[in-house]
PDB file of C-alpha atoms in Angstrom:
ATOM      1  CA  UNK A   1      31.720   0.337  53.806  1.00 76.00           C
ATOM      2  CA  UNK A   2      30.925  -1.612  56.585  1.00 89.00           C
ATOM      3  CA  UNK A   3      30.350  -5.027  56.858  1.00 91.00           C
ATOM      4  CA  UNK A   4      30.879  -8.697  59.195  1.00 95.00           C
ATOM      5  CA  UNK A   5      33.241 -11.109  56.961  1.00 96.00           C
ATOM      6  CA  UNK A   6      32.779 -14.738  56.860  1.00 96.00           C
ATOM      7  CA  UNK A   7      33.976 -14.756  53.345  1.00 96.00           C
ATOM      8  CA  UNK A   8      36.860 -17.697  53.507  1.00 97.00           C
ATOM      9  CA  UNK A   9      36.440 -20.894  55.777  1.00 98.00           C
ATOM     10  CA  UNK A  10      38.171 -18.740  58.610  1.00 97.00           C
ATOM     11  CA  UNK A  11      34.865 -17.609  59.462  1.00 97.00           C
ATOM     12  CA  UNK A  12      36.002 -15.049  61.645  1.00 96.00           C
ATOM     13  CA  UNK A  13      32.545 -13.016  61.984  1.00 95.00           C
ATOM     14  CA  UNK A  14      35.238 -10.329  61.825  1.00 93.00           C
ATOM     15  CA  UNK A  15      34.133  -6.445  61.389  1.00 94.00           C
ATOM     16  CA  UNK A  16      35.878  -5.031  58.664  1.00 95.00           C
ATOM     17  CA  UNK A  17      35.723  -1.312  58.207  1.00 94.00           C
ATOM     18  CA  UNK A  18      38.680   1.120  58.033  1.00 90.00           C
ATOM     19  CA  UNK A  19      40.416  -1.885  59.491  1.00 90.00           C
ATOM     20  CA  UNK A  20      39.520  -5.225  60.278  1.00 90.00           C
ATOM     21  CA  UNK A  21      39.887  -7.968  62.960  1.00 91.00           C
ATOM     22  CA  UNK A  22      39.889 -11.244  61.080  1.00 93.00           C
ATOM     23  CA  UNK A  23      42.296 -13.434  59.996  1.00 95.00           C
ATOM     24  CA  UNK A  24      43.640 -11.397  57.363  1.00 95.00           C
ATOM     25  CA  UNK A  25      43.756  -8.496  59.375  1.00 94.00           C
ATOM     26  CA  UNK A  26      42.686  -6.294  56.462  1.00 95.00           C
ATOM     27  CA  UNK A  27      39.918  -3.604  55.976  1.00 95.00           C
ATOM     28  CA  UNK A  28      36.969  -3.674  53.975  1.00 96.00           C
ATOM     29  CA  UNK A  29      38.361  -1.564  51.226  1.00 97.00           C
ATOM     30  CA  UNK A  30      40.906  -3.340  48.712  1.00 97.00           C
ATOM     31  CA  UNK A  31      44.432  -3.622  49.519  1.00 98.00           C
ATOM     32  CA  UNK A  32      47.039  -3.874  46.539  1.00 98.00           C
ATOM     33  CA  UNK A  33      50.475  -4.231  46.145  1.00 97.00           C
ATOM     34  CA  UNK A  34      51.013  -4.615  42.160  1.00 98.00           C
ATOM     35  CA  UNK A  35      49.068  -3.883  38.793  1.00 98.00           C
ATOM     36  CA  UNK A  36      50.729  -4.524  35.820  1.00 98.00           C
ATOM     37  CA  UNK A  37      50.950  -7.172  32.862  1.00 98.00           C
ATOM     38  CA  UNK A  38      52.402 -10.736  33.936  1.00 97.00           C
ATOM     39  CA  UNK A  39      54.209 -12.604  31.598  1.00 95.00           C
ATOM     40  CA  UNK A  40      54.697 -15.332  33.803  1.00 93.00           C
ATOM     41  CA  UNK A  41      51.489 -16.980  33.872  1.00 96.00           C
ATOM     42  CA  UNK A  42      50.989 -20.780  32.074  1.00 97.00           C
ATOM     43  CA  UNK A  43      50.786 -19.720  27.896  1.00 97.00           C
ATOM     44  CA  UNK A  44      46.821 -19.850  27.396  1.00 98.00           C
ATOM     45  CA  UNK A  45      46.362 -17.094  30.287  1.00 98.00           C
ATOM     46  CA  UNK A  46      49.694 -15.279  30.044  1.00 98.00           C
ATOM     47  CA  UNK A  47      49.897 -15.415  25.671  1.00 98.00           C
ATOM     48  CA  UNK A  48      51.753 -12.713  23.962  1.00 97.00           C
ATOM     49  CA  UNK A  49      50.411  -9.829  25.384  1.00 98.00           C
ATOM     50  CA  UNK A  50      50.259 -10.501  29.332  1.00 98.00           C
ATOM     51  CA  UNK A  51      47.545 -11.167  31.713  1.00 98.00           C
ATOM     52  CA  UNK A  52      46.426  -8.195  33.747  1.00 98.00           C
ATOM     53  CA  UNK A  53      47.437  -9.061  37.230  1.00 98.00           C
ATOM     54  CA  UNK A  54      45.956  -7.502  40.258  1.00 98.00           C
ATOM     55  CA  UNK A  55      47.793  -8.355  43.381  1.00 98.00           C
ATOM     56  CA  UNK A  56      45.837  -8.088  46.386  1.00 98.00           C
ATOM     57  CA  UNK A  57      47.518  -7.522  49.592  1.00 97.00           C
ATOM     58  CA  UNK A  58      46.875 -10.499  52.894  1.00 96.00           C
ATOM     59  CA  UNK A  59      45.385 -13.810  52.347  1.00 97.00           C
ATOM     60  CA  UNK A  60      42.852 -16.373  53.698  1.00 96.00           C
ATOM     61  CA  UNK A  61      45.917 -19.021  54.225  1.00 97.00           C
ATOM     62  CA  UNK A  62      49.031 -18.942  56.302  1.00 95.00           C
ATOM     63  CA  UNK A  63      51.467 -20.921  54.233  1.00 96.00           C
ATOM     64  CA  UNK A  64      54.922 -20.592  55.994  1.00 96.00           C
ATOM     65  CA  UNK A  65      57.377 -20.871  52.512  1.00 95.00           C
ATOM     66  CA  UNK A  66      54.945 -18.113  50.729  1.00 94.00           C
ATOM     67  CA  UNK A  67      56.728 -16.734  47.663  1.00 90.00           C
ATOM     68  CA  UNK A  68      54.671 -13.536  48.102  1.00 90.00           C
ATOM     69  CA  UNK A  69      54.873 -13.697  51.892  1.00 87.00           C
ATOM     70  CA  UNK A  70      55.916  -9.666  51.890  1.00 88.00           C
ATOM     71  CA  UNK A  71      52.178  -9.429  50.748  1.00 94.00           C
ATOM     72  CA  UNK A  72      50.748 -12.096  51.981  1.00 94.00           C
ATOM     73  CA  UNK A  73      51.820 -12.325  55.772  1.00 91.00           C
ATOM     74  CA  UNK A  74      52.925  -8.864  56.191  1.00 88.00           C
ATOM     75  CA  UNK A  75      50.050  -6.811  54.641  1.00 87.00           C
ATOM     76  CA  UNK A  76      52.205  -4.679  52.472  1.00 90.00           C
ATOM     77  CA  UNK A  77      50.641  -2.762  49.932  1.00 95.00           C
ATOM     78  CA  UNK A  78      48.118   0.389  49.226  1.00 97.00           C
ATOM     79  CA  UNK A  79      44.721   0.906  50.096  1.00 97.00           C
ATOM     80  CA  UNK A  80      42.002   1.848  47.219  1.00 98.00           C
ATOM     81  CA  UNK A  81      38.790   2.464  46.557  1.00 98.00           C
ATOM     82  CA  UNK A  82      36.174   0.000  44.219  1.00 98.00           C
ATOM     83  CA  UNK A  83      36.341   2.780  42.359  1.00 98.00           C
ATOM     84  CA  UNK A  84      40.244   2.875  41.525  1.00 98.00           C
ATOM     85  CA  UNK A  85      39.802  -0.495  41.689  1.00 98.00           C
ATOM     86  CA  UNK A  86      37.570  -0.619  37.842  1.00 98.00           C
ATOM     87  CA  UNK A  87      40.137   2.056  37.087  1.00 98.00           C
ATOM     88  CA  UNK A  88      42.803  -0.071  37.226  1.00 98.00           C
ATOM     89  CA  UNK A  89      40.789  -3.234  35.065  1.00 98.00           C
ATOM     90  CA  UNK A  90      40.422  -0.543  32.228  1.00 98.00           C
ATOM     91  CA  UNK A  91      43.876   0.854  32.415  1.00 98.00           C
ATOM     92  CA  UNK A  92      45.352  -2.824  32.096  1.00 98.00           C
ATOM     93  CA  UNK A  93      43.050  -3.415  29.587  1.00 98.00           C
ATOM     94  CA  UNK A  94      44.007  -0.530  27.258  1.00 98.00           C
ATOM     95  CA  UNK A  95      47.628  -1.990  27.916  1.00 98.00           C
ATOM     96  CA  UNK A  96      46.550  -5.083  26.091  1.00 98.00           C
ATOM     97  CA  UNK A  97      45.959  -7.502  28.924  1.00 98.00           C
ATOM     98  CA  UNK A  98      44.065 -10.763  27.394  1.00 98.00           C
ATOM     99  CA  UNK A  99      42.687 -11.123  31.214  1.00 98.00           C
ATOM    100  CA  UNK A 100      42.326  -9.369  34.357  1.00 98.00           C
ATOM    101  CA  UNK A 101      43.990 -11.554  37.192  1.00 98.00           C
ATOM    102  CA  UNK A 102      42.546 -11.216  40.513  1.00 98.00           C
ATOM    103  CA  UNK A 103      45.600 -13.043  42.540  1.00 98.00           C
ATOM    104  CA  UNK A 104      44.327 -13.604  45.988  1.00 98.00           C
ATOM    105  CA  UNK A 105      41.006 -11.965  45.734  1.00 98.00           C
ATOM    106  CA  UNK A 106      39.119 -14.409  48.287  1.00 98.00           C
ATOM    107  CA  UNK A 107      39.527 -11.836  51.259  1.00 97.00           C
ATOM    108  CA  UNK A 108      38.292  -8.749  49.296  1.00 97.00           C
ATOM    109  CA  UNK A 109      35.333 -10.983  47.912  1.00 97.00           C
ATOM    110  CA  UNK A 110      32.764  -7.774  48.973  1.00 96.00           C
ATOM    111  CA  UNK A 111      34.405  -5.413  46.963  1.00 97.00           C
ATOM    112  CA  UNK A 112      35.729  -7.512  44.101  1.00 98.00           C
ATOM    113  CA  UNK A 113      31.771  -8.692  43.343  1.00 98.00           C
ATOM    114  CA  UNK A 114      30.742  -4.706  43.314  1.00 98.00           C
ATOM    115  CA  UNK A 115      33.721  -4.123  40.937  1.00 98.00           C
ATOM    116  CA  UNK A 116      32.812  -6.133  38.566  1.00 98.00           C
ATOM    117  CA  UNK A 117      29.430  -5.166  37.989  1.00 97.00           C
ATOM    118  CA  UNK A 118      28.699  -4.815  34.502  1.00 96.00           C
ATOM    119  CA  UNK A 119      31.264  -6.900  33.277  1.00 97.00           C
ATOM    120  CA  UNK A 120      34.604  -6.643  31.564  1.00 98.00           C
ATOM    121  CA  UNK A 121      35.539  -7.213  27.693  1.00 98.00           C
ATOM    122  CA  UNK A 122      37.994  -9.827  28.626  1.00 98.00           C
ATOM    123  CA  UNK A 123      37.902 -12.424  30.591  1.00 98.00           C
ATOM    124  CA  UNK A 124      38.252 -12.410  34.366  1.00 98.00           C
ATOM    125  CA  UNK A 125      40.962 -15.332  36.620  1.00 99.00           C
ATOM    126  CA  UNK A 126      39.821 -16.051  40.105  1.00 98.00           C
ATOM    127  CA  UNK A 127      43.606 -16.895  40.766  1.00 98.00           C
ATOM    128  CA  UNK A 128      43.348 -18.201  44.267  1.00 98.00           C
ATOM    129  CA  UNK A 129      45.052 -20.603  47.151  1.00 98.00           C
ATOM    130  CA  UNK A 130      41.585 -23.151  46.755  1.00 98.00           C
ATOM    131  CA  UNK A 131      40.981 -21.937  50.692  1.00 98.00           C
ATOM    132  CA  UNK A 132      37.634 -21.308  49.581  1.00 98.00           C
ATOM    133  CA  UNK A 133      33.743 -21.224  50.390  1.00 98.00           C
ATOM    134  CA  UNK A 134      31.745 -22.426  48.005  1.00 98.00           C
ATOM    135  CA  UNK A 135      28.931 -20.151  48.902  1.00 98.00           C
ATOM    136  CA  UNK A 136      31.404 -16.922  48.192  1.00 98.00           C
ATOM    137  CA  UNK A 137      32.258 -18.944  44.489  1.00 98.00           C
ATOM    138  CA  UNK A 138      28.850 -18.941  44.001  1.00 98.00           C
ATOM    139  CA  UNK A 139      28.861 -15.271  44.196  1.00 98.00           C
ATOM    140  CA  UNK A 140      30.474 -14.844  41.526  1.00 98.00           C
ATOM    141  CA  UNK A 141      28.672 -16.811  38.848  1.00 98.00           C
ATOM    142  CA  UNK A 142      29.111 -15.022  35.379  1.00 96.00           C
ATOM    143  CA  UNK A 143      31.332 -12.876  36.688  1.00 98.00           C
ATOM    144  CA  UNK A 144      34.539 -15.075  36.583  1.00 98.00           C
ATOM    145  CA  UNK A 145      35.124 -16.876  33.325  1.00 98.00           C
ATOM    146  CA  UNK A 146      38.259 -18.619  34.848  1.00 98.00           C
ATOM    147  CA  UNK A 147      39.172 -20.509  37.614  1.00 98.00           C
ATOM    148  CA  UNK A 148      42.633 -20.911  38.594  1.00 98.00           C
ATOM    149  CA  UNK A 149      43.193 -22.555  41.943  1.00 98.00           C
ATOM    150  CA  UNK A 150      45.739 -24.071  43.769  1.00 98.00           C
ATOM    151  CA  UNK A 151      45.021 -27.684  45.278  1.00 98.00           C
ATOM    152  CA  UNK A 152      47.973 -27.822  47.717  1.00 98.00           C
ATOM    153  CA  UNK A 153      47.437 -30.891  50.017  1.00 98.00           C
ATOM    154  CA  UNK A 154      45.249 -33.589  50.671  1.00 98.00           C
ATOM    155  CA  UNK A 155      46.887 -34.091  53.853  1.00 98.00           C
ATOM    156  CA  UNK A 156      45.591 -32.302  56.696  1.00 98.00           C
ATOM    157  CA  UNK A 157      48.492 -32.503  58.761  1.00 98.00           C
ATOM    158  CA  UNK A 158      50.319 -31.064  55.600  1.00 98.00           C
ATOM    159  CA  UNK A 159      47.855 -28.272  55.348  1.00 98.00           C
ATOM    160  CA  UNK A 160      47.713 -27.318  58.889  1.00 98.00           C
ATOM    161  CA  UNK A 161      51.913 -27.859  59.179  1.00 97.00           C
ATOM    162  CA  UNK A 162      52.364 -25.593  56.498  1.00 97.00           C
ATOM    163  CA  UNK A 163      49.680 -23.222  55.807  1.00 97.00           C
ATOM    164  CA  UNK A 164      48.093 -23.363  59.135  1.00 97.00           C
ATOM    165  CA  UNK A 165      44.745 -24.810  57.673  1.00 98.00           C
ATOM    166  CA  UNK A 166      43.974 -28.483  58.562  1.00 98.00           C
ATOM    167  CA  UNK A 167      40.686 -28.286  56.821  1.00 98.00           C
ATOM    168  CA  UNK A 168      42.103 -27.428  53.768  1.00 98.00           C
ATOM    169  CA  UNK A 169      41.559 -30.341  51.401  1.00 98.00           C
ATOM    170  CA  UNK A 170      37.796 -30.511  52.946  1.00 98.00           C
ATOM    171  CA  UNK A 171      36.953 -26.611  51.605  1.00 98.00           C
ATOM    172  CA  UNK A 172      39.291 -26.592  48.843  1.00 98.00           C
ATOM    173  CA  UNK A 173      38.034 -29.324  46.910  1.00 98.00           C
ATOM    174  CA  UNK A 174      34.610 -28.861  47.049  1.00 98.00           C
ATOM    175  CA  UNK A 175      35.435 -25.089  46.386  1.00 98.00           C
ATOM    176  CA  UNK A 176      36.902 -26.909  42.959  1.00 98.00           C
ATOM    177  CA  UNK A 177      33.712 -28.597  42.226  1.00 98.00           C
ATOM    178  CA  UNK A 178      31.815 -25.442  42.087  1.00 98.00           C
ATOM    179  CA  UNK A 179      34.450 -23.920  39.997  1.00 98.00           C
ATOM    180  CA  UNK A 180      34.198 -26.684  37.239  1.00 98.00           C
ATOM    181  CA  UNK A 181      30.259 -26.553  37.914  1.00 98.00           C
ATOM    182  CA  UNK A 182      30.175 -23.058  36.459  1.00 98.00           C
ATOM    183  CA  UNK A 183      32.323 -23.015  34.085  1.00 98.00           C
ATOM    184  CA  UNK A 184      32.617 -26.025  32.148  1.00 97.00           C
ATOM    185  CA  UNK A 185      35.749 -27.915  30.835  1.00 97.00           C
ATOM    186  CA  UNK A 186      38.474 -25.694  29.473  1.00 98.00           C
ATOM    187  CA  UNK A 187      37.390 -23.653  25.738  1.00 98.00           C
ATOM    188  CA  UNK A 188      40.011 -21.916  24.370  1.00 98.00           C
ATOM    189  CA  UNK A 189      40.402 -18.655  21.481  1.00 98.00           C
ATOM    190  CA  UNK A 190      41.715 -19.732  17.829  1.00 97.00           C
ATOM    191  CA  UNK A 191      44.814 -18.216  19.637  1.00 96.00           C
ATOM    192  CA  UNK A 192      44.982 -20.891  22.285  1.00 97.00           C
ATOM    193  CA  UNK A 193      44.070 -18.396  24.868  1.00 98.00           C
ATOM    194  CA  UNK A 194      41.620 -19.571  27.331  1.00 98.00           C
ATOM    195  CA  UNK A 195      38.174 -18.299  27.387  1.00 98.00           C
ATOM    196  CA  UNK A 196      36.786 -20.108  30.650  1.00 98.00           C
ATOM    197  CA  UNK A 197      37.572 -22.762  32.546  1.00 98.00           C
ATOM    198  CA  UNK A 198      39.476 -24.249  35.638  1.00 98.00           C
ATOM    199  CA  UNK A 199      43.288 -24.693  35.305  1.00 98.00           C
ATOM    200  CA  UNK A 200      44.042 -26.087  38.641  1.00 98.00           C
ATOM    201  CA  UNK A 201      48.119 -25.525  39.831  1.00 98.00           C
ATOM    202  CA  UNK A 202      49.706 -27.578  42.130  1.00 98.00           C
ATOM    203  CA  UNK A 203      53.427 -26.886  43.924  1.00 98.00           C
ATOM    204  CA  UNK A 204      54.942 -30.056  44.417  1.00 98.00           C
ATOM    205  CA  UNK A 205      56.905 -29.215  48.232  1.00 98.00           C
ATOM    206  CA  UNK A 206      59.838 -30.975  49.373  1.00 97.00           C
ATOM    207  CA  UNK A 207      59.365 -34.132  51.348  1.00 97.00           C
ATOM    208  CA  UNK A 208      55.946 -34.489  50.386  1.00 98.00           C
ATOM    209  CA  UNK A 209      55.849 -36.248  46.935  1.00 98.00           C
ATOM    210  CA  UNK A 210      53.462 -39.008  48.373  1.00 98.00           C
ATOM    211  CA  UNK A 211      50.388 -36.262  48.972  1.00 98.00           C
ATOM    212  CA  UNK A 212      51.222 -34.700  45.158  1.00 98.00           C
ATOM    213  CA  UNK A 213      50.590 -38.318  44.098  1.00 98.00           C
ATOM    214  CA  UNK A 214      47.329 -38.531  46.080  1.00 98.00           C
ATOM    215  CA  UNK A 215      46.062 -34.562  44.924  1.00 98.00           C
ATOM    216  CA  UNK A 216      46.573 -35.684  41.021  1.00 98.00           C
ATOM    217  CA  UNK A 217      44.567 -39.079  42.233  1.00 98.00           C
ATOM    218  CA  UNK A 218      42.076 -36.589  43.204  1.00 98.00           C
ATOM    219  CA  UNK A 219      41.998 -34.880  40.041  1.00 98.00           C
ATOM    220  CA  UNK A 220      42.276 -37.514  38.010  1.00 98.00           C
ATOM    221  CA  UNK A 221      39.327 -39.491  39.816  1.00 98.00           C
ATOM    222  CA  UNK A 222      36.857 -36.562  40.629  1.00 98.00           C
ATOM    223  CA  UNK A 223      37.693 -33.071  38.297  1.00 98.00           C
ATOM    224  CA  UNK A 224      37.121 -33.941  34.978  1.00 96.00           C
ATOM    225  CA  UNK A 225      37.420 -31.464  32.425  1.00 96.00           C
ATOM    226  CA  UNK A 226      39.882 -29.500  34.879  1.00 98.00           C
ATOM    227  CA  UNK A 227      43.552 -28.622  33.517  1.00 98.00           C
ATOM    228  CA  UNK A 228      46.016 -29.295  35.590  1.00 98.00           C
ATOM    229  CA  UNK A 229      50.065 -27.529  35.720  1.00 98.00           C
ATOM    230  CA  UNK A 230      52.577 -28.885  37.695  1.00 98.00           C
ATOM    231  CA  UNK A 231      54.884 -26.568  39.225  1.00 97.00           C
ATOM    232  CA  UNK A 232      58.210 -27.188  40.364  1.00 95.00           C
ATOM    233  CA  UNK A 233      59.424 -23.770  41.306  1.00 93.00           C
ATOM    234  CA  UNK A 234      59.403 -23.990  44.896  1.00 95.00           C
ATOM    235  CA  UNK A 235      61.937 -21.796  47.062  1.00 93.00           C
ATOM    236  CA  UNK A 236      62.010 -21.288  50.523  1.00 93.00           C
ATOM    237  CA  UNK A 237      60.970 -18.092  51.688  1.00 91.00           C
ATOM    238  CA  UNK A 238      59.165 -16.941  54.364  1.00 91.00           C
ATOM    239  CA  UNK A 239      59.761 -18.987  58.067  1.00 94.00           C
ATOM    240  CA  UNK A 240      60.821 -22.007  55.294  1.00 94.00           C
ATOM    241  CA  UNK A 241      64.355 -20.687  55.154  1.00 94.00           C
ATOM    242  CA  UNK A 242      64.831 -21.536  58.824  1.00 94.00           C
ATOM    243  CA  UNK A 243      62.766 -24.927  58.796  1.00 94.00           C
ATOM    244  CA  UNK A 244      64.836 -27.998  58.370  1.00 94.00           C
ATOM    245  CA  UNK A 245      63.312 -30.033  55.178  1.00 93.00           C
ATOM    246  CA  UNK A 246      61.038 -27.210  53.656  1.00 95.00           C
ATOM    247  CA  UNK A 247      64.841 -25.151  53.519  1.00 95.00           C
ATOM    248  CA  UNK A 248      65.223 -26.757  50.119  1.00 95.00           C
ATOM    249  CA  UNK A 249      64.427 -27.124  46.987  1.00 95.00           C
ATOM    250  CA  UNK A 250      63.007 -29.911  45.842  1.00 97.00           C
ATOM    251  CA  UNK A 251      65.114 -33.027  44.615  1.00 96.00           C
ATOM    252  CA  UNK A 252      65.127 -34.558  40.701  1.00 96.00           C
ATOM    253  CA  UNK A 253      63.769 -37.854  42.645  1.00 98.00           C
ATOM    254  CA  UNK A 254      60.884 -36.080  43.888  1.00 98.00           C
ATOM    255  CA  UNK A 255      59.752 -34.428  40.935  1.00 97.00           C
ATOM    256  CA  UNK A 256      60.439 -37.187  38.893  1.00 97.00           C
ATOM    257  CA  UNK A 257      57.801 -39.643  40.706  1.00 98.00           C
ATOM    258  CA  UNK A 258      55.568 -36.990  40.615  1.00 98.00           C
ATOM    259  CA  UNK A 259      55.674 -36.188  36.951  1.00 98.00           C
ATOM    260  CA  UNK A 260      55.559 -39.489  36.239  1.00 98.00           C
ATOM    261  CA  UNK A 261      52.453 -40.350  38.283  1.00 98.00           C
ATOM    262  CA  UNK A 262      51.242 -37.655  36.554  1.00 98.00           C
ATOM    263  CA  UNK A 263      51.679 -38.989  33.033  1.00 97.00           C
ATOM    264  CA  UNK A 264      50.249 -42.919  34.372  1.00 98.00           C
ATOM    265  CA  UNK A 265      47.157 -40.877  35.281  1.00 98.00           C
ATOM    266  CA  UNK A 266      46.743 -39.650  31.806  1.00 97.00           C
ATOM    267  CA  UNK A 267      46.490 -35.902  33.335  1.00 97.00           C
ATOM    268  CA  UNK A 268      47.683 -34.808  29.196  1.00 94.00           C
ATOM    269  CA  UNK A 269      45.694 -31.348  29.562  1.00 96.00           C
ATOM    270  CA  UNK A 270      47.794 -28.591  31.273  1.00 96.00           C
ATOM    271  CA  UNK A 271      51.335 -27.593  31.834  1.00 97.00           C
ATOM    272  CA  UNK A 272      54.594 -28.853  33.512  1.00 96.00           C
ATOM    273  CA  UNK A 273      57.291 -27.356  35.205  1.00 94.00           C
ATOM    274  CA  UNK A 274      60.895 -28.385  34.669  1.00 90.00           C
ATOM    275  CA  UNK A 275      62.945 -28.820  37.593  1.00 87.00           C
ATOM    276  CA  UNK A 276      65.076 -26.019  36.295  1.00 74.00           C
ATOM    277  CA  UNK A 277      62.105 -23.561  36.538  1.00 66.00           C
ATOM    278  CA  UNK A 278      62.493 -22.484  40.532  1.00 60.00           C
ATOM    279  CA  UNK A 279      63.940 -18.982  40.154  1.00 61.00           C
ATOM    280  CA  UNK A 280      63.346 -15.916  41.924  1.00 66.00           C
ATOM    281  CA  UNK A 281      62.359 -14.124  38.551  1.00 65.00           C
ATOM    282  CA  UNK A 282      59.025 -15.673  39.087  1.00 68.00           C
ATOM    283  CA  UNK A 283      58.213 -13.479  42.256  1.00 78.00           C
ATOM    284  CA  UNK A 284      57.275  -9.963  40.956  1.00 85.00           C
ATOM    285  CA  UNK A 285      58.384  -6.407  42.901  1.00 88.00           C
ATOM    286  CA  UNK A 286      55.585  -5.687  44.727  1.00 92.00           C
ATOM    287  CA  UNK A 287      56.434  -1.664  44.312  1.00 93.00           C
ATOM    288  CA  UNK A 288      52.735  -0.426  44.423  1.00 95.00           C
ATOM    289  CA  UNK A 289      53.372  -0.528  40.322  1.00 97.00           C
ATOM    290  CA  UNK A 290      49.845   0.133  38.222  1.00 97.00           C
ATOM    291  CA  UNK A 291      48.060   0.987  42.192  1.00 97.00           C
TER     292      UNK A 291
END
């Protein structure tokens, strides 16, 4: 497989082949790094069982305090065929995954669309930064029941300070839109597991409280229907350990305005974080398990 990428807002017109020039420096075959149940995951994707989560290897974004930054900045991981790749879907699925996760699939968008041809018995989470196109979303209509993006900034100096993207809020929240066009507000099982959907997750990051308070505006104002979890489990990794104010984590004062702006917006559908929750045991070993 051959092809020129313009997948994510990059638009590198990069050649991806056995290799590839683009942003994410990565081929046109899938590159993975973990495949195994999560148990991590907010309750209505991660229930009882565990959510079948396929790591993929590089990214579209170049956030500098990236939990997964091993994977995400440094490529690690295995190469695989679309073949293995279906494999893998079935073998979580036997498992007893209520989902298969597609964590950072934006960049393999080619091969991701031919894998899921014919559909799966469960559903299928787009679980993604929200650096997206909306004509690569639109791709995958009826092939991804859930949406589960991240809506990091509204700032662009934010997004271009810290994950080298000032045109983030621009792509990522019409890239939202689209999500809630196809899918509709959130439907759950009679478990509580979700069916379809957008659950949109937002990291509130130290020393910017003010922009979480304008993203939730945003959702508030224009993503109805949309769940929303606030997280709270930020740790510096990446270049953030060495980076005066993102070296921490974030203060009870911060998340407290946040929360609470939260609440005054009447944003009652999703999840919250406690303070408490930042902990490495969030950050799975990316060991080429399940590849």
């Amino acid at each position: 497989m051959e092809y020129i990428c313009n997948d994510c807002p990059r638009r590198c017109n990069a050649v991806r082949g056995e290799t590839g020039n683009g942003w994410c420096r990565m081929g046109a075959e899938p590159v993975l790094a973990r495949a195994a149940l999560h148990f991590d995951e907010e309750p209505v994707i991660s229930g009882t069982s565990g959510s079948g989560a396929v790591f993929f290897s590089g990214c579209a974004l170049g956030c500098r305090f990236c939990q997964n930054y091993d994977i995400s900045h440094n490529g690690t991981g295995k190469r695989i065929t679309v073949q293995r790749l279906r494999e893998i879907y079935a073998e979580l699925i036997r498992q007893g995954a209520h989902n298969i996760n597609l964590v950072s699939p934006t960049h393999f968008s080619h091969a991701v669309l031919e894998s899921l041809e014919g559909g799966l018995p469960v559903p299928v989470v787009w679980n993604t930064g929200g650096y997206e196109c909306v004509e690569t979303i639109r791709r995958f209509v009826g092939k991804v029941d859930i949406y589960m993006p991240d809506l990091k900034y509204v700032s662009s100096d934010l997004s271009r300070r810290w994950s080298m993207a000032p045109d983030y809020f621009e792509h990522a929240s019409r890239a939202i839109k689209e999500m809630l066009r196809q899918t509709g507000p959130v439907k759950l099982d009679e478990e509580g597991l979700m069916l379809s959907g957008v659950l949109i997750r937002h990291l509130i990051l130290p020393g910017c409280a003010e922009d979480s308070m304008r993203v939730l505006d945003y959702i508030a104002e224009d993503l109805p229907g949309a769940w929303v979890s606030l997280m709270a489990q930020y740790l510096p990794f990446g270049e953030a350990v060495d980076i005066p104010g993102m070296d921490r984590q974030i203060t009870q004062e911060e998340y407290d305005r946040v929360f609470e702006h939260m609440m005054e917006l009447g944003l009652n559908d999703g999840f919250v974080q406690e303070l408490s929750s930042s902990d490495e045991k969030y950050i799975p070993s990316f060991d080429m398990t399940g590849v």
